[in-house]
Short mmCIF file of C-alpha atoms in Angstrom, two decimals:
data_model
loop_
_atom_site.label_atom_id
_atom_site.label_comp_id
_atom_site.label_asym_id
_atom_site.label_seq_id
_atom_site.Cartn_x
_atom_site.Cartn_y
_atom_site.Cartn_z
CA MET A 1 2.22 -3.79 13.10
CA ASP A 2 2.18 -7.22 11.47
CA ILE A 3 -0.56 -7.85 8.93
CA ARG A 4 -1.55 -10.75 6.71
CA VAL A 5 -1.43 -9.95 3.02
CA THR A 6 -2.58 -12.12 0.17
CA LEU A 7 -1.69 -11.24 -3.42
CA ASP A 8 -3.90 -13.12 -5.90
CA GLY A 9 -4.41 -15.93 -3.37
CA GLN A 10 -0.73 -16.19 -2.39
CA PRO A 11 0.14 -15.20 1.21
CA VAL A 12 3.12 -12.89 1.77
CA ASP A 13 4.64 -11.36 4.88
CA ALA A 14 3.97 -7.66 5.44
CA THR A 15 4.03 -4.96 8.10
CA LEU A 16 2.47 -1.54 8.58
CA ASN A 17 4.33 1.30 10.26
CA ASP A 18 2.87 3.20 13.20
CA SER A 19 1.81 6.32 11.28
CA PRO A 20 -1.73 7.70 11.68
CA ALA A 21 -2.49 6.80 8.04
CA ALA A 22 -1.33 3.19 8.56
CA ARG A 23 -3.45 2.91 11.71
CA ASP A 24 -6.41 4.32 9.74
CA LEU A 25 -5.85 1.66 7.06
CA ALA A 26 -5.74 -0.99 9.80
CA SER A 27 -9.17 0.20 11.00
CA LEU A 28 -10.59 -0.88 7.61
CA LEU A 29 -9.34 -4.46 7.85
CA PRO A 30 -10.17 -6.95 6.51
CA LEU A 31 -9.93 -5.28 3.13
CA THR A 32 -9.76 -6.56 -0.44
CA VAL A 33 -8.83 -4.15 -3.23
CA GLY A 34 -8.56 -4.70 -6.97
CA LEU A 35 -5.27 -3.49 -8.48
CA LYS A 36 -4.20 -1.99 -11.80
CA ASP A 37 -0.83 -0.91 -13.11
CA PHE A 38 0.37 2.67 -12.86
CA HIS A 39 3.44 3.97 -14.73
CA GLY A 40 5.20 0.60 -14.74
CA THR A 41 6.31 1.06 -11.12
CA GLU A 42 3.30 0.34 -8.93
CA ARG A 43 -0.05 -1.40 -8.65
CA ILE A 44 -2.82 0.89 -7.39
CA GLY A 45 -6.28 0.36 -5.93
CA ASP A 46 -8.96 2.25 -4.08
CA PRO A 47 -9.82 1.66 -0.43
CA PRO A 48 -13.46 2.30 0.54
CA ARG A 49 -12.65 5.79 1.85
CA LYS A 50 -9.80 8.27 2.07
CA LEU A 51 -7.28 7.79 4.89
CA THR A 52 -6.19 10.43 7.35
CA THR A 53 -3.09 12.42 6.48
CA ASP A 54 -2.83 14.06 9.91
CA GLY A 55 0.58 13.64 11.52
CA ALA A 56 2.12 12.37 8.28
CA PRO A 57 5.78 11.37 8.54
CA GLU A 58 8.51 13.16 6.63
CA PRO A 59 8.29 12.40 2.90
CA ALA A 60 10.31 9.42 1.72
CA ALA A 61 10.78 8.01 -1.77
CA ALA A 62 8.95 4.68 -2.11
CA LYS A 63 11.04 1.58 -2.64
CA ALA A 64 10.08 -1.72 -4.23
CA GLY A 65 7.84 -3.59 -1.79
CA ASP A 66 6.47 -0.48 -0.10
CA ILE A 67 2.77 -0.06 0.61
CA ALA A 68 1.91 3.61 0.21
CA TYR A 69 -1.04 5.97 0.13
CA TYR A 70 -1.33 8.73 -2.49
CA ALA A 71 -3.38 11.36 -0.69
CA PRO A 72 -4.63 13.49 -3.64
CA TRP A 73 -6.32 10.49 -5.29
CA GLY A 74 -7.01 8.50 -2.12
CA ASN A 75 -5.49 5.30 -3.49
CA LEU A 76 -3.19 2.61 -2.17
CA ALA A 77 -0.02 1.90 -4.09
CA LEU A 78 2.10 -1.27 -4.01
CA PHE A 79 5.50 -0.50 -5.49
CA TYR A 80 7.26 -3.20 -7.49
CA GLU A 81 9.93 -0.77 -8.69
CA ASP A 82 11.50 2.10 -6.76
CA GLY A 83 9.23 5.14 -6.96
CA PRO A 84 9.93 8.76 -7.84
CA ALA A 85 11.50 11.31 -5.52
CA ALA A 86 9.95 11.87 -2.10
CA SER A 87 6.65 13.77 -2.10
CA VAL A 88 4.46 15.11 0.70
CA ASP A 89 1.51 13.57 -1.19
CA LEU A 90 2.83 9.98 -0.94
CA LEU A 91 2.75 8.41 2.52
CA VAL A 92 4.64 5.14 2.98
CA LEU A 93 2.45 2.91 5.18
CA GLY A 94 4.47 -0.28 5.35
CA HIS A 95 6.26 -2.98 3.40
CA ILE A 96 5.45 -6.27 1.67
CA ASP A 97 8.16 -8.93 1.70
CA ALA A 98 7.49 -10.35 -1.75
CA ASP A 99 9.30 -10.64 -5.04
CA PRO A 100 8.76 -7.45 -7.08
CA ALA A 101 7.50 -9.55 -10.01
CA GLN A 102 4.77 -11.01 -7.77
CA ILE A 103 3.70 -7.52 -6.70
CA GLY A 104 3.88 -6.22 -10.28
CA GLY A 105 1.59 -8.96 -11.58
CA ALA A 106 -0.99 -8.83 -8.78
CA ASP A 107 -4.61 -8.07 -9.66
CA ARG A 108 -5.95 -8.19 -6.10
CA ILE A 109 -4.69 -7.64 -2.57
CA THR A 110 -6.36 -8.77 0.62
CA VAL A 111 -5.09 -7.27 3.88
CA GLU A 112 -6.09 -8.69 7.24
CA ALA A 113 -5.07 -8.11 10.83
CA ALA A 114 -2.49 -10.63 12.04
CA SER A 115 -3.87 -13.01 14.61
#
């Protein structure tokens, strides 16, 4: 599923996968979330509610550019460095095609449905 993503006012190409959690995120669009750094690998922010984890795909380690959802905390994560080992708690929702430095410096993300 193609989406429109803006990082600090700069548009970037992005897609969501077809997982139930990604579809649940899409139901919240348009969405703007403030971001903060976490462990020097990702920018995290809180959507307005927790996303479904039903039918979650097999765990996969996040890679730079991945949009993910950390279920225990209910936050979105934008990875600008490769993440830790695969975890059932981290659901990869999609991917942002942007330079990792742009993701790593972002303070705000806006996600909208592609027209």
